[in-house]
Coordinates of C-alpha atoms and ligand atoms in Angstrom, one line a residue:
X1058 CA 0.0 0.0 0.0
X1059 CA 2.5 2.6 -1.3
X1060 CA 6.2 2.1 -1.1
X1061 CA 8.6 4.7 0.0
X1062 CA 12.4 4.9 -0.4
X1063 CA 15.0 7.5 0.4
X1064 CA 18.8 7.6 0.0
X1065 CA 21.4 10.1 1.1
X1066 CA 25.1 9.2 0.7
X1067 CA 28.1 9.3 -1.5
X1068 CA 26.6 7.7 -4.6
X1069 CA 24.2 9.1 -7.2
X1070 CA 20.8 8.8 -5.6
X1071 CA 18.6 8.2 -8.7
X1072 CA 19.6 4.6 -9.6
X1073 CA 19.3 3.6 -5.9
X1074 CA 15.8 5.2 -5.7
X1075 CA 14.7 3.5 -8.9
X1076 CA 16.1 0.1 -7.7
X1077 CA 14.3 0.5 -4.4
X1078 CA 11.0 1.5 -6.1
X1079 CA 11.2 -1.6 -8.3
X1080 CA 11.7 -3.8 -5.2
X1081 CA 8.7 -2.1 -3.6
X1082 CA 6.4 -1.9 -6.6
X1083 CA 4.3 -4.8 -5.3
X1084 CA 3.0 -2.4 -2.6
X1085 CA 1.3 -0.2 -5.2
X1086 CA 1.7 0.6 -8.8
X1087 CA -0.6 3.2 -10.2
X1088 CA 1.9 6.0 -10.2
X1089 CA 5.5 6.7 -9.2
X1090 CA 7.8 9.6 -8.6
X1091 CA 11.1 10.8 -7.2
X1092 CA 12.4 14.1 -5.7
X1093 CA 16.2 14.7 -6.0
X1094 CA 17.8 17.3 -3.7
X1095 CA 20.8 19.2 -5.0
X1096 CA 20.6 22.8 -5.9
X1097 CA 16.9 23.0 -5.0
X1098 CA 14.5 20.1 -5.3
X1099 CA 13.8 18.4 -8.7
X1100 CA 10.6 16.3 -8.7
X1101 CA 9.5 14.0 -11.5
X1102 CA 6.4 11.8 -11.2
X1103 CA 4.1 9.9 -13.6
X1104 CA 0.9 8.0 -13.6
X1105 CA 1.5 4.3 -14.3
X1106 CA 4.2 1.8 -13.5
X1107 CA 7.9 2.6 -12.6
X1108 CA 8.6 2.0 -16.3
X1109 CA 6.5 5.1 -17.1
X1110 CA 8.5 7.1 -14.5
X1111 CA 11.8 5.9 -16.1
X1112 CA 10.6 7.1 -19.5
X1113 CA 9.7 10.5 -18.0
X1114 CA 13.0 10.8 -16.3
X1115 CA 14.8 10.2 -19.7
X1116 CA 13.1 13.3 -21.1
X1117 CA 14.2 15.8 -18.5
X1118 CA 17.5 17.3 -17.5
X1119 CA 18.3 16.0 -14.0
X1120 CA 20.7 17.3 -11.4
X1121 CA 23.4 14.9 -10.2
X1122 CA 22.1 14.4 -6.7
X1123 CA 23.3 12.2 -3.8
X1124 CA 20.1 12.6 -1.8
X1125 CA 16.5 11.9 -2.8
X1126 CA 13.2 10.2 -2.0
X1127 CA 10.9 8.1 -4.1
X1128 CA 7.4 6.7 -4.0
X1129 CA 5.2 4.1 -5.7
X1130 CA 1.5 4.7 -5.1
X1131 CA -1.7 2.8 -4.4
X1132 CA -4.3 5.5 -4.7
X1133 CA -6.5 6.4 -1.8
X1134 CA -7.2 10.1 -2.0
X1135 CA -7.7 11.0 -5.7
X1136 CA -7.4 9.0 -8.8
X1137 CA -4.1 7.7 -10.2
X1138 CA -2.7 10.7 -12.1
X1139 CA 0.4 12.7 -12.6
X1140 CA -0.9 15.4 -10.3
X1141 CA -1.8 13.0 -7.5
X1142 CA 1.4 11.1 -7.7
X1143 CA 4.0 11.6 -5.0
X1144 CA 6.2 13.4 -4.0
X1145 CA 4.2 16.4 -3.0
X1146 CA 5.5 19.7 -1.6
X1147 CA 6.7 23.2 -2.2
X1148 CA 9.9 24.7 -3.4
X1149 CA 11.3 24.2 0.1
X1150 CA 10.4 20.6 0.7
X1151 CA 9.2 17.3 -0.8
X1152 CA 7.2 14.6 1.0
X1153 CA 6.4 10.9 0.2
X1154 CA 3.7 9.2 2.2
X1155 CA 2.4 5.8 2.8
X1156 CA -1.0 5.6 4.7
X1157 CA -4.0 7.8 5.2
X1158 CA -4.4 11.1 7.0
X1159 CA -7.9 10.9 8.4
X1160 CA -8.4 14.6 9.3
X1161 CA -7.1 15.9 5.9
X1162 CA -10.3 18.0 5.6
X1163 CA -9.5 19.8 8.8
X1164 CA -5.9 20.3 7.7
X1165 CA -7.1 21.7 4.4
X1166 CA -9.4 24.2 6.1
X1167 CA -6.7 25.2 8.4
X1168 CA -4.3 25.8 5.5
X1169 CA -6.9 27.5 3.3
X1170 CA -7.6 30.0 6.1
X1171 CA -4.0 30.9 5.9
X1172 CA -4.0 31.4 2.2
X1173 CA -2.8 28.0 0.9
X1174 CA -4.1 26.5 -2.4
X1175 CA -3.8 22.9 -3.5
X1176 CA -2.9 21.3 -6.8
X1177 CA -3.8 17.7 -6.0
X1178 CA -6.6 15.8 -4.3
X1179 CA -4.3 14.0 -1.9
X1180 CA -4.1 14.0 1.8
X1181 CA -0.3 13.9 1.3
X1182 CA -0.2 17.4 -0.2
X1183 CA -2.1 18.7 2.8
X1184 CA 0.5 17.2 5.1
X1185 CA 3.3 18.5 3.0
X1186 CA 1.9 22.1 3.1
X1187 CA 1.4 21.8 6.8
X1188 CA 5.0 20.9 7.4
X1189 CA 6.0 23.7 5.1
X1190 CA 3.9 26.2 7.1
X1191 CA 5.5 25.2 10.4
X1192 CA 8.9 25.2 8.7
X1193 CA 8.4 28.8 7.8
X1194 CA 7.2 29.7 11.3
X1195 CA 10.1 27.9 13.0
X1196 CA 12.6 29.9 11.0
X1197 CA 13.7 26.8 9.0
X1198 CA 13.9 24.1 11.6
X1199 CA 12.9 20.7 10.0
X1200 CA 12.7 18.9 13.3
X1201 CA 10.3 21.4 14.9
X1202 CA 8.3 21.7 11.7
X1203 CA 7.7 17.9 11.4
X1204 CA 6.9 17.4 15.0
X1205 CA 4.5 20.4 15.0
X1206 CA 2.8 19.0 11.9
X1207 CA 2.4 15.4 13.0
X1208 CA 0.9 16.7 16.3
X1209 CA -2.0 17.9 14.2
X1210 CA -2.5 14.8 12.1
X1211 CA -4.8 11.9 12.7
X1212 CA -4.4 8.6 10.8
X1213 CA -1.7 6.3 9.7
X1214 CA 1.4 7.4 7.9
X1215 CA 5.0 6.8 7.1
X1216 CA 6.7 10.0 5.8
X1217 CA 10.0 10.7 4.1
X1218 CA 10.8 14.4 3.8
X1219 CA 13.6 16.3 2.2
X1220 CA 14.3 20.0 2.5
X1221 CA 16.0 22.2 -0.2
X1222 CA 18.0 24.0 2.6
X1223 CA 19.4 20.7 3.9
X1224 CA 20.4 18.9 0.7
X1225 CA 22.2 16.0 2.5
X1226 CA 19.4 15.2 4.9
X1227 CA 16.3 13.0 4.9
X1228 CA 13.7 13.0 7.7
X1229 CA 11.4 10.1 8.3
X1230 CA 8.6 9.4 10.8
X1231 CA 5.9 6.9 11.1
X1232 CA 2.6 6.2 12.8
X1233 CA 1.0 2.8 12.4
X1234 CA 2.6 2.3 9.1
X1235 CA 5.8 0.4 8.2
X1236 CA 9.1 2.3 7.9
X1237 CA 12.7 1.0 8.2
X1238 CA 15.9 2.9 8.3
X1239 CA 19.4 1.6 7.5
X1240 CA 22.9 3.0 7.5
X1241 CA 25.8 1.6 5.4
X1242 CA 29.3 2.7 4.4
X1243 CA 27.7 4.1 1.2
X1244 CA 25.1 6.2 2.9
X1245 CA 21.8 6.0 4.7
X1246 CA 18.4 4.7 3.5
X1247 CA 14.7 4.6 4.4
X1248 CA 12.2 2.1 3.0
X1249 CA 8.8 0.7 3.5
X1250 CA 10.1 -2.8 3.4
X1251 CA 13.2 -5.0 3.5
X1252 CA 13.5 -6.0 -0.2
X1253 CA 14.4 -2.4 -1.1
X1254 CA 17.4 -2.5 1.2
X1255 CA 18.7 -6.0 0.6
X1256 CA 21.1 -4.9 -2.2
X1257 CA 22.9 -2.7 0.5
X1258 CA 22.4 -4.3 3.9
X1259 CA 20.6 -6.9 5.9
X1260 CA 20.6 -4.8 9.1
X1261 CA 18.1 -2.1 9.7
X1262 CA 16.2 -0.2 12.4
X1263 CA 12.4 0.0 12.8
X1264 CA 11.7 3.2 14.7
X1265 CA 8.8 3.3 17.0
X1266 CA 5.7 5.3 16.2
X1267 CA 6.3 9.0 16.6
X1268 CA 10.2 8.8 16.5
X1269 CA 11.8 11.0 14.0
X1270 CA 14.8 9.7 12.0
X1271 CA 17.3 12.3 10.7
X1272 CA 19.5 10.7 8.1
X1273 CA 22.8 12.0 6.7
X1274 CA 25.4 10.3 4.6
X1275 CA 27.3 9.6 7.8
X1276 CA 24.5 8.0 9.8
X1277 CA 21.2 8.5 11.5
X1278 CA 19.9 9.9 14.7
X1279 CA 16.5 9.2 16.2
X1280 CA 14.6 11.8 18.2
X1281 CA 11.4 11.6 20.2
X1282 CA 8.9 14.4 20.3
X1283 CA 10.5 15.9 23.4
X1284 CA 13.8 16.1 21.5
X1285 CA 15.5 13.3 23.3
X1286 CA 17.8 11.0 21.4
X1287 CA 16.5 7.4 21.3
X1288 CA 18.1 4.2 20.0
X1289 CA 15.8 1.7 18.3
X1290 CA 17.0 -1.9 18.4
X1291 CA 18.7 -3.0 15.3
X1292 CA 17.2 -6.0 13.4
X1293 CA 18.6 -8.4 10.8
X1294 CA 17.0 -10.4 8.1
X1295 CA 18.1 -14.0 7.5
X1296 CA 17.5 -14.0 3.7
X1297 CA 19.5 -12.4 1.0
X1298 CA 18.8 -10.5 -2.2
X1299 CA 18.1 -13.7 -4.3
X1300 CA 15.1 -14.5 -2.1
X1301 CA 13.5 -11.4 -3.4
X1302 CA 14.2 -12.1 -7.1
X1303 CA 12.3 -14.2 -9.6
X1304 CA 15.2 -16.7 -10.0
X1305 CA 14.3 -17.7 -13.5
X1306 CA 10.5 -18.0 -13.0
X1307 CA 8.3 -15.9 -15.2
X1308 CA 6.4 -14.5 -12.1
X1309 CA 7.0 -14.3 -8.4
X1310 CA 3.7 -16.0 -7.8
X1311 CA 4.9 -19.2 -9.6
X1312 CA 8.3 -19.1 -7.8
X1313 CA 6.5 -18.8 -4.5
X1314 CA 4.2 -21.7 -5.2
X1315 CA 7.3 -23.8 -6.1
X1316 CA 8.9 -22.8 -2.8
X1317 CA 6.1 -24.3 -0.8
X1318 CA 7.6 -27.8 -0.1
X1319 CA 10.7 -26.2 1.4
X1320 CA 8.8 -23.5 3.3
X1321 CA 6.4 -26.1 4.7
X1322 CA 9.2 -28.4 5.8
X1323 CA 11.1 -25.5 7.3
X1324 CA 8.1 -24.3 9.2
X1325 CA 7.2 -27.7 10.7
X1326 CA 10.8 -28.5 11.6
X1327 CA 11.2 -25.1 13.2
X1328 CA 8.5 -25.8 15.7
X1329 CA 9.2 -29.5 16.4
X1330 CA 11.2 -30.5 19.5
X1331 CA 13.7 -33.3 19.7
X1332 CA 10.8 -35.6 20.8
X1333 CA 9.0 -35.0 17.5
X1334 CA 6.3 -32.9 19.2
X1335 CA 5.4 -29.2 18.7
X1336 CA 7.4 -26.9 21.1
X1337 CA 6.5 -23.2 21.6
X1338 CA 8.4 -22.6 24.9
X1339 CA 11.0 -20.5 23.1
X1340 CA 8.2 -18.2 22.1
X1341 CA 7.0 -17.9 25.6
X1342 CA 4.1 -20.4 25.2
X1343 CA 4.3 -23.2 27.8
X1344 CA 1.9 -25.8 28.9
X1345 CA 0.0 -23.3 31.1
X1346 CA -0.7 -21.2 28.0
X1347 CA -2.2 -24.1 26.1
X1348 CA -4.5 -25.2 29.0
X1349 CA -5.7 -21.7 29.7
X1350 CA -8.3 -21.1 26.9
X1351 CA -11.9 -22.2 26.4
X1352 CA -12.2 -20.6 22.9
X1353 CA -10.1 -19.3 20.1
X1354 CA -10.9 -16.5 17.7
X1355 CA -8.8 -16.4 14.5
X1356 CA -8.9 -12.9 13.1
X1357 CA -7.4 -12.0 9.7
X1358 CA -8.1 -10.7 6.2
X1359 CA -8.3 -12.2 2.8
X1360 CA -6.1 -15.2 2.3
X1361 CA -4.9 -15.2 5.9
X1362 CA -8.5 -15.4 7.0
X1363 CA -8.9 -18.4 4.7
X1364 CA -6.0 -20.1 6.4
X1365 CA -7.8 -19.4 9.6
X1366 CA -10.7 -21.5 8.3
X1367 CA -8.3 -24.4 8.0
X1368 CA -7.0 -23.6 11.5
X1369 CA -10.6 -23.7 12.9
X1370 CA -11.1 -27.1 11.4
X1371 CA -8.0 -28.6 13.0
X1372 CA -8.4 -26.9 16.3
X1373 CA -11.9 -28.3 16.6
X1374 CA -11.1 -31.7 15.1
X1375 CA -7.8 -32.4 16.9
X1376 CA -8.0 -30.4 20.1
X1377 CA -11.8 -30.2 20.5
X1378 CA -11.3 -26.5 21.1
X1379 CA -14.2 -24.3 20.0
X1380 CA -12.8 -21.9 17.3
X1381 CA -14.3 -19.0 15.4
X1382 CA -12.9 -17.2 12.4
X1383 CA -13.6 -13.6 11.8
X1384 CA -12.8 -11.0 9.1
X1385 CA -10.6 -8.5 10.9
X1386 CA -12.5 -5.4 9.7
X1387 CA -15.8 -6.9 10.9
X1388 CA -14.3 -8.1 14.2
X1389 CA -13.5 -4.6 15.5
X1390 CA -16.6 -3.0 13.9
X1391 CA -18.9 -5.7 15.3
X1392 CA -17.3 -5.4 18.8
X1393 CA -17.8 -9.1 19.7
X1394 CA -18.2 -10.2 23.3
X1395 CA -14.8 -11.6 24.5
X1396 CA -14.1 -13.5 27.7
X1397 CA -11.1 -13.7 29.9
X1398 CA -10.5 -17.3 28.8
X1399 CA -10.6 -16.4 25.1
X1400 CA -7.5 -16.4 22.9
X1401 CA -7.4 -14.1 19.8
X1402 CA -5.0 -15.3 17.1
X1403 CA -4.1 -12.7 14.5
X1404 CA -2.9 -14.2 11.2
X1405 CA -1.0 -12.0 8.8
X1406 CA 1.7 -12.4 6.2
X1407 CA 2.8 -8.8 6.3
X1408 CA 2.0 -8.1 9.9
X1409 CA 1.1 -4.6 8.7
X1410 CA -2.5 -5.0 7.6
X1411 CA -4.4 -2.1 9.2
X1412 CA -7.6 -4.0 9.7
X1413 CA -5.7 -6.8 11.5
X1414 CA -3.8 -4.3 13.6
X1415 CA -7.1 -2.6 14.6
X1416 CA -8.6 -6.0 15.5
X1417 CA -5.5 -6.7 17.6
X1418 CA -5.9 -3.4 19.4
X1419 CA -9.6 -4.1 20.0
X1420 CA -8.8 -7.5 21.6
X1421 CA -6.0 -6.0 23.8
X1422 CA -8.4 -3.2 24.9
X1423 CA -10.8 -5.9 26.0
X1424 CA -8.0 -7.5 28.0
X1425 CA -7.9 -10.9 26.2
X1426 CA -4.7 -12.7 25.3
X1427 CA -3.4 -12.2 21.8
X1428 CA -1.1 -14.3 19.7
X1429 CA 0.2 -13.2 16.3
X1430 CA 1.2 -15.5 13.5
X1431 CA 3.1 -13.4 11.1
X1432 CA 5.7 -13.8 8.3
X1433 CA 7.5 -10.5 8.5
X1434 CA 9.8 -10.3 11.5
X1435 CA 9.4 -7.1 13.7
X1436 CA 6.2 -6.0 11.9
X1437 CA 3.5 -4.0 13.8
X1438 CA 1.2 -7.0 14.5
X1439 CA 4.2 -9.0 15.7
X1440 CA 5.3 -6.2 18.0
X1441 CA 2.0 -5.4 19.5
X1442 CA 0.6 -8.9 20.2
X1443 CA 1.2 -10.5 23.6
X1444 CA 3.1 -13.3 21.9
X1445 CA 4.3 -14.0 18.3
X1446 CA 5.0 -17.1 16.2
X1447 CA 6.8 -16.4 12.9
X1448 CA 6.1 -18.4 9.8
X1449 CA 9.5 -18.8 8.1
X1450 CA 8.1 -18.7 4.6
X1451 CA 10.7 -16.1 3.4
X1452 CA 9.7 -13.0 1.5
X1453 CA 6.5 -13.1 -0.4
X1454 CA 6.5 -10.6 -3.2
X1455 CA 3.6 -11.5 -5.5
X1456 CA 0.4 -9.7 -4.4
X1457 CA -1.5 -13.0 -4.5
X1458 CA -0.4 -14.8 -1.3
X1459 CA 0.5 -18.5 -1.8
X1460 CA 3.3 -19.9 0.3
X1461 CA 2.4 -17.7 3.2
X1462 CA -1.1 -19.3 3.3
X1463 CA 0.3 -22.8 3.1
X1464 CA 2.7 -22.3 6.0
X1465 CA 0.1 -20.6 8.1
X1466 CA -2.0 -23.7 7.7
X1467 CA 0.9 -25.9 8.7
X1468 CA 1.6 -23.8 11.8
X1469 CA -2.1 -23.9 12.8
X1470 CA -1.9 -27.7 12.5
X1471 CA 1.0 -27.7 15.0
X1472 CA -0.8 -25.4 17.4
X1473 CA -3.8 -27.6 17.2
X1474 CA -1.7 -30.6 18.1
X1475 CA -0.2 -28.7 21.0
X1476 CA -3.6 -27.7 22.3
X1477 CA -4.8 -31.3 21.8
X1478 CA -1.9 -32.7 23.9
X1479 CA -2.6 -30.2 26.7
X1480 CA -6.4 -31.0 26.6
X1481 CA -5.8 -34.7 26.6
X1482 CA -7.3 -35.1 23.2
X1483 CA -4.3 -36.8 21.6
X1484 CA -1.7 -39.2 23.1
X1485 CA 2.0 -38.4 22.5
X1486 CA 2.1 -41.3 20.0
X1487 CA -0.9 -40.0 18.1
X1488 CA 0.6 -36.4 18.1
X1489 CA 4.0 -37.7 17.0
X1490 CA 2.4 -39.5 14.1
X1491 CA 0.7 -36.4 12.9
X1492 CA 3.8 -34.3 13.2
X1493 CA 5.8 -37.0 11.3
X1494 CA 3.3 -36.8 8.5
X1495 CA 3.5 -33.0 8.4
X1496 CA 7.3 -32.9 8.3
X1497 CA 8.0 -35.9 6.0
X1498 CA 5.1 -36.8 3.9
X1499 CA 3.2 -33.6 3.4
X1500 CA 6.0 -31.5 1.8
X1501 CA 6.8 -34.5 -0.5
X1502 CA 3.2 -34.7 -1.6
X1503 CA 3.1 -31.0 -2.4
X1504 CA 6.3 -31.6 -4.5
X1505 CA 4.4 -34.3 -6.4
X1506 CA 1.6 -31.8 -7.1
X1507 CA 4.2 -29.5 -8.6
X1508 CA 5.4 -32.3 -10.8
X1509 CA 1.9 -32.5 -12.2
X1510 CA 1.8 -28.8 -13.1
X1511 CA 1.5 -29.5 -16.9
X1512 CA -1.8 -31.3 -16.3
X1513 CA -3.1 -28.4 -14.1
X1514 CA -2.1 -25.9 -16.8
X1515 CA -4.1 -27.9 -19.3
X1516 CA -7.2 -27.9 -17.0
X1517 CA -6.8 -24.2 -16.5
X1518 CA -7.8 -23.9 -20.2
X1519 CA -11.3 -25.1 -19.2
X1520 CA -11.7 -21.9 -17.0
X1521 CA -10.0 -19.3 -19.1
X1522 CA -12.9 -18.1 -21.1
X1523 CA -15.5 -18.3 -18.3
X1524 CA -17.2 -15.2 -17.1
X1525 CA -18.5 -16.7 -13.9
X1526 CA -17.7 -20.0 -12.1
X1527 CA -18.2 -21.8 -8.8
X1528 CA -16.0 -23.6 -6.4
X1529 CA -17.8 -26.1 -4.4
X1530 CA -16.9 -28.3 -1.5
X1531 CA -18.0 -29.5 2.0
X1532 CA -16.3 -29.1 5.4
X1533 CA -12.5 -28.5 5.0
X1534 CA -12.9 -28.6 1.2
X1535 CA -15.3 -25.7 1.4
X1536 CA -12.6 -23.7 3.3
X1537 CA -10.1 -24.6 0.5
X1538 CA -12.6 -23.4 -2.1
X1539 CA -12.8 -20.0 -0.4
X1540 CA -9.1 -19.5 -1.0
X1541 CA -9.1 -21.1 -4.5
X1542 CA -11.9 -18.7 -5.5
X1543 CA -10.2 -15.6 -4.1
X1544 CA -6.9 -16.6 -5.9
X1545 CA -8.7 -16.9 -9.2
X1546 CA -10.7 -13.6 -8.8
X1547 CA -7.8 -11.5 -7.7
X1548 CA -5.4 -12.4 -10.6
X1549 CA -7.6 -13.5 -13.5
X1550 CA -10.5 -11.0 -13.0
X1551 CA -13.0 -13.9 -13.5
X1552 CA -15.9 -13.7 -11.1
X1553 CA -16.1 -16.8 -9.0
X1554 CA -17.8 -17.8 -5.9
X1555 CA -16.9 -20.5 -3.3
X1556 CA -20.1 -22.2 -2.2
X1557 CA -20.7 -24.8 0.4
X1558 CA -21.8 -27.6 -1.9
X1559 CA -24.9 -28.3 0.3
X1560 CA -26.0 -24.7 0.1
X1561 CA -26.0 -24.3 -3.6
X1562 CA -29.5 -25.8 -4.0
X1563 CA -30.9 -23.2 -1.6
X1564 CA -30.8 -20.6 -4.3
X1565 CA -27.6 -20.1 -6.1
X1566 CA -28.0 -23.2 -8.3
X1567 CA -30.3 -20.9 -10.4
X1568 CA -27.1 -19.3 -11.8
X1569 CA -25.9 -22.6 -13.2
X1570 CA -26.5 -22.8 -17.0
X1571 CA -25.2 -24.7 -19.9
X1572 CA -21.4 -24.6 -19.8
X1573 CA -20.9 -22.9 -16.4
X1574 CA -17.6 -24.2 -15.0
X1575 CA -17.7 -25.7 -11.5
X1576 CA -14.6 -26.7 -9.6
X1577 CA -15.5 -29.4 -7.2
X1578 CA -13.0 -30.2 -4.4
X1579 CA -13.4 -33.6 -2.8
X1580 CA -10.7 -34.6 -0.3
X1581 CA -12.9 -35.5 2.8
X1582 CA -13.6 -39.2 2.4
X1583 CA -16.7 -39.2 4.7
X1584 CA -18.3 -36.4 2.6
X1585 CA -17.6 -37.8 -0.8
X1586 CA -21.0 -39.4 -1.3
X1587 CA -22.7 -36.1 -0.5
X1588 CA -20.4 -34.4 -3.0
X1589 CA -21.5 -36.9 -5.5
X1590 CA -25.1 -35.6 -5.2
X1591 CA -24.0 -32.0 -5.5
X1592 CA -22.0 -32.7 -8.6
X1593 CA -24.9 -34.6 -10.2
X1594 CA -27.2 -31.7 -9.4
X1595 CA -25.0 -29.1 -11.2
X1596 CA -24.2 -31.4 -14.1
X1597 CA -27.9 -32.0 -14.6
X1598 CA -28.2 -28.3 -15.2
X1599 CA -25.4 -28.1 -17.7
X1600 CA -22.3 -27.4 -15.5
X1601 CA -18.9 -28.5 -16.7
X1602 CA -17.2 -29.9 -13.7
X1603 CA -13.5 -29.9 -13.0
X1604 CA -12.9 -32.3 -10.1
X1605 CA -10.1 -32.1 -7.7
X1606 CA -10.1 -35.3 -5.8
X1607 CA -7.7 -37.6 -3.8
X1608 CA -6.5 -40.8 -5.4
X1609 CA -8.2 -42.7 -2.7
X1610 CA -11.6 -41.3 -3.2
X1611 CA -11.3 -41.5 -7.0
X1612 CA -10.5 -45.2 -6.7
X1613 CA -13.5 -45.9 -4.5
X1614 CA -16.2 -43.7 -6.0
X1615 CA -16.9 -42.8 -9.6
X1616 CA -17.6 -39.1 -9.4
X1617 CA -18.9 -37.7 -12.7
X1618 CA -16.8 -34.9 -14.2
X1619 CA -15.6 -33.3 -17.4
X1620 CA -11.9 -33.2 -16.2
X1621 CA -10.1 -34.3 -13.2
X1622 CA -7.0 -33.5 -11.2
X1623 CA -6.0 -36.3 -8.8
X1624 CA -4.2 -35.4 -5.6
X1625 CA -1.3 -37.8 -4.8
X1626 CA -2.2 -40.7 -2.5
X1627 CA -1.3 -39.7 1.0
X1628 CA -2.3 -39.5 4.7
X1629 CA -5.6 -37.5 4.9
X1630 CA -3.7 -34.8 6.7
X1631 CA -1.9 -33.9 3.5
X1632 CA -5.0 -33.3 1.4
X1633 CA -5.6 -29.6 2.4
X1634 CA -2.0 -28.8 1.5
X1635 CA -1.9 -30.6 -1.9
X1636 CA -5.4 -29.3 -2.8
X1637 CA -4.3 -25.7 -1.9
X1638 CA -1.3 -26.0 -4.2
X1639 CA -3.5 -27.3 -7.1
X1640 CA -5.9 -24.4 -6.6
X1641 CA -3.1 -21.9 -6.6
X1642 CA -1.5 -23.3 -9.7
X1643 CA -4.9 -23.4 -11.4
X1644 CA -5.5 -19.7 -10.7
X1645 CA -2.0 -18.9 -11.8
X1646 CA -2.3 -20.7 -15.1
X1647 CA -5.7 -19.1 -15.9
X1648 CA -4.3 -15.6 -15.3
X1649 CA -0.9 -16.3 -17.0
X1650 CA -2.8 -17.9 -20.0
X1651 CA -4.8 -14.7 -20.3
X1652 CA -1.6 -12.8 -20.5
X1653 CA -2.4 -10.8 -17.3
X1654 CA 0.1 -9.2 -15.0
X1655 CA -0.1 -12.0 -12.5
X1656 CA 2.2 -10.5 -9.8
X1657 CA 0.5 -7.0 -9.8
X1658 CA -3.2 -7.4 -10.4
X1659 CA -5.2 -4.3 -11.0
X1660 CA -6.5 -2.3 -8.0
X1661 CA -4.6 -4.3 -5.5
X1662 CA -1.5 -3.9 -3.3
X1663 CA 0.4 -6.5 -1.3
X1664 CA 0.2 -4.9 2.1
X1665 CA -3.0 -3.1 2.9
X1666 CA -2.1 -0.5 5.5
X1667 CA -5.4 1.4 5.5
X1668 CA -8.6 0.5 7.2
Ligands
AGP2740 C1 -3.8 -12.5 -0.8 O1 -3.8 -13.1 -2.0 C2 -4.5 -11.2 -0.9 N1 -3.8 -10.3 -1.7 C3 -5.0 -10.5 0.4 O2 -6.2 -11.1 0.6 C4 -4.2 -10.7 1.7 O3 -4.1 -12.0 2.1 C5 -4.8 -9.8 2.8 O4 -4.7 -8.5 2.5 C6 -4.1 -10.0 4.2 O5 -2.8 -9.7 4.2 P1 -1.8 -10.1 5.3 O6 -1.7 -11.5 5.3 O7 -0.5 -9.4 5.0 O8 -2.4 -9.5 6.6

């Protein structure tokens, strides 16, 4: 949801800014811009991708500058246009912003009363002009100007600001939005996320909300609002620049799907003790934690919420622990009743999703225990929750989440086993057998699915020209369908709906007509006969059925279909993982076959940092 980058140092800034913007383009891609500081500030910005900005830059005479800021935008206030693109500012300063200023109307009125006029529709321009106003009033003090301005702002933001009077400095401050700062021998940088820094360093600082970073080529100092110097803890990533590159794959999404077997194995191994059972003591979760709760609420958005549906299934099945799944934005708006023996689990790949963060804060306000399951180390959700478990999936760049979903499901299985042991629902032997399957067999079976990619690509042809289609399943298969359907919608722009197979006949079956594709997922053996009825019902009305089914069920029961993808024979525990990978590949090949920009679907952004 917008990417910001800034560099001040001994090298030419522009190539570093453009490289950083390319690494951050997954965060938003409807316009991009840079401001270079030398003899004054030179700003160039364009509607469209970074390639459009590069073309624009080639047509203007640019100063050689060693300091600058850049931005890639996901529009909130005002349509994607050259005028609304960032940076915004005046002759004295330029500002890039990620987030939303909620009281921009008030700020605009304040500034209009003082004679200001605006050239864009953005909240960012209002913030830039506010800083400029205080800069003038303070006699040219950037620190005083920024602190005075942010004291008037409500909302979420990460800012990078440069001043013409201080051509070597960048100022950066954040509130509820990601921002990291790094210093290297070549200079100092700010960025919205780690991939933009990986070419220069693996170490960085994540300043707290309201802490101002002042960067120079020689280093950085951090100041709180009272003017005291503070020192944020330095953090380090354990992956390198190749992890954030395509590595020969045509798209990040495909690469990330192919990384699933390794990511799954790494995740399960990471949380298994020497006795082959899940261990969370190092994360502060001991036996007393797992025996404390009567209910679990899994709260998340989009794909992470769909992983929560799989988590609900295993928590109830293995641990007999009542579990509820809720869309984060509804959770805090609905204000559910929470009890002291409830646990709220926040699931998030990025750990920066504003809705998930708001839900976390709601739960904390209600005094219930919170546990974050997050992929990005040190992210806001991870830092604010009472406890955190990281999913070691590695960086996920494609907007459509794939491997992060799969490892979230794996970690939720391990949590369910741990709860089950504490609640006396599994013996150690039973638990060990489940964990063995998860660490040995399950990643191998996902690998086998990948080996069948050609067949999945062929089946994708059946969906490519559809305008509408359905995914149907029962029980855990319905949960899988919700994610399969979302994946298809977000990258192929084909309207699809996931339906509980039993519910279709209560109304929606009226939408089935000659040729409507229906993807039927059948991995739950005890529900296979009921799925047979649902498949017959839709076929009788002209649907073309693509069946995703386990080898075992296919061998036992002749399910009618127009095409079929068999999931490799395996322990029943593996089926949600193999089916998920099939559904991801199916969506990928439909979108790629249509020639769409799979990694950067229209209107979306990877990390949704606005409510
Ligand atoms: C995934 O394909 C989606 N782009 C989206 O639904 C995403 O899962 C959701 O925004 C939550 O993100 P998070 O996991 O980073 O919190």
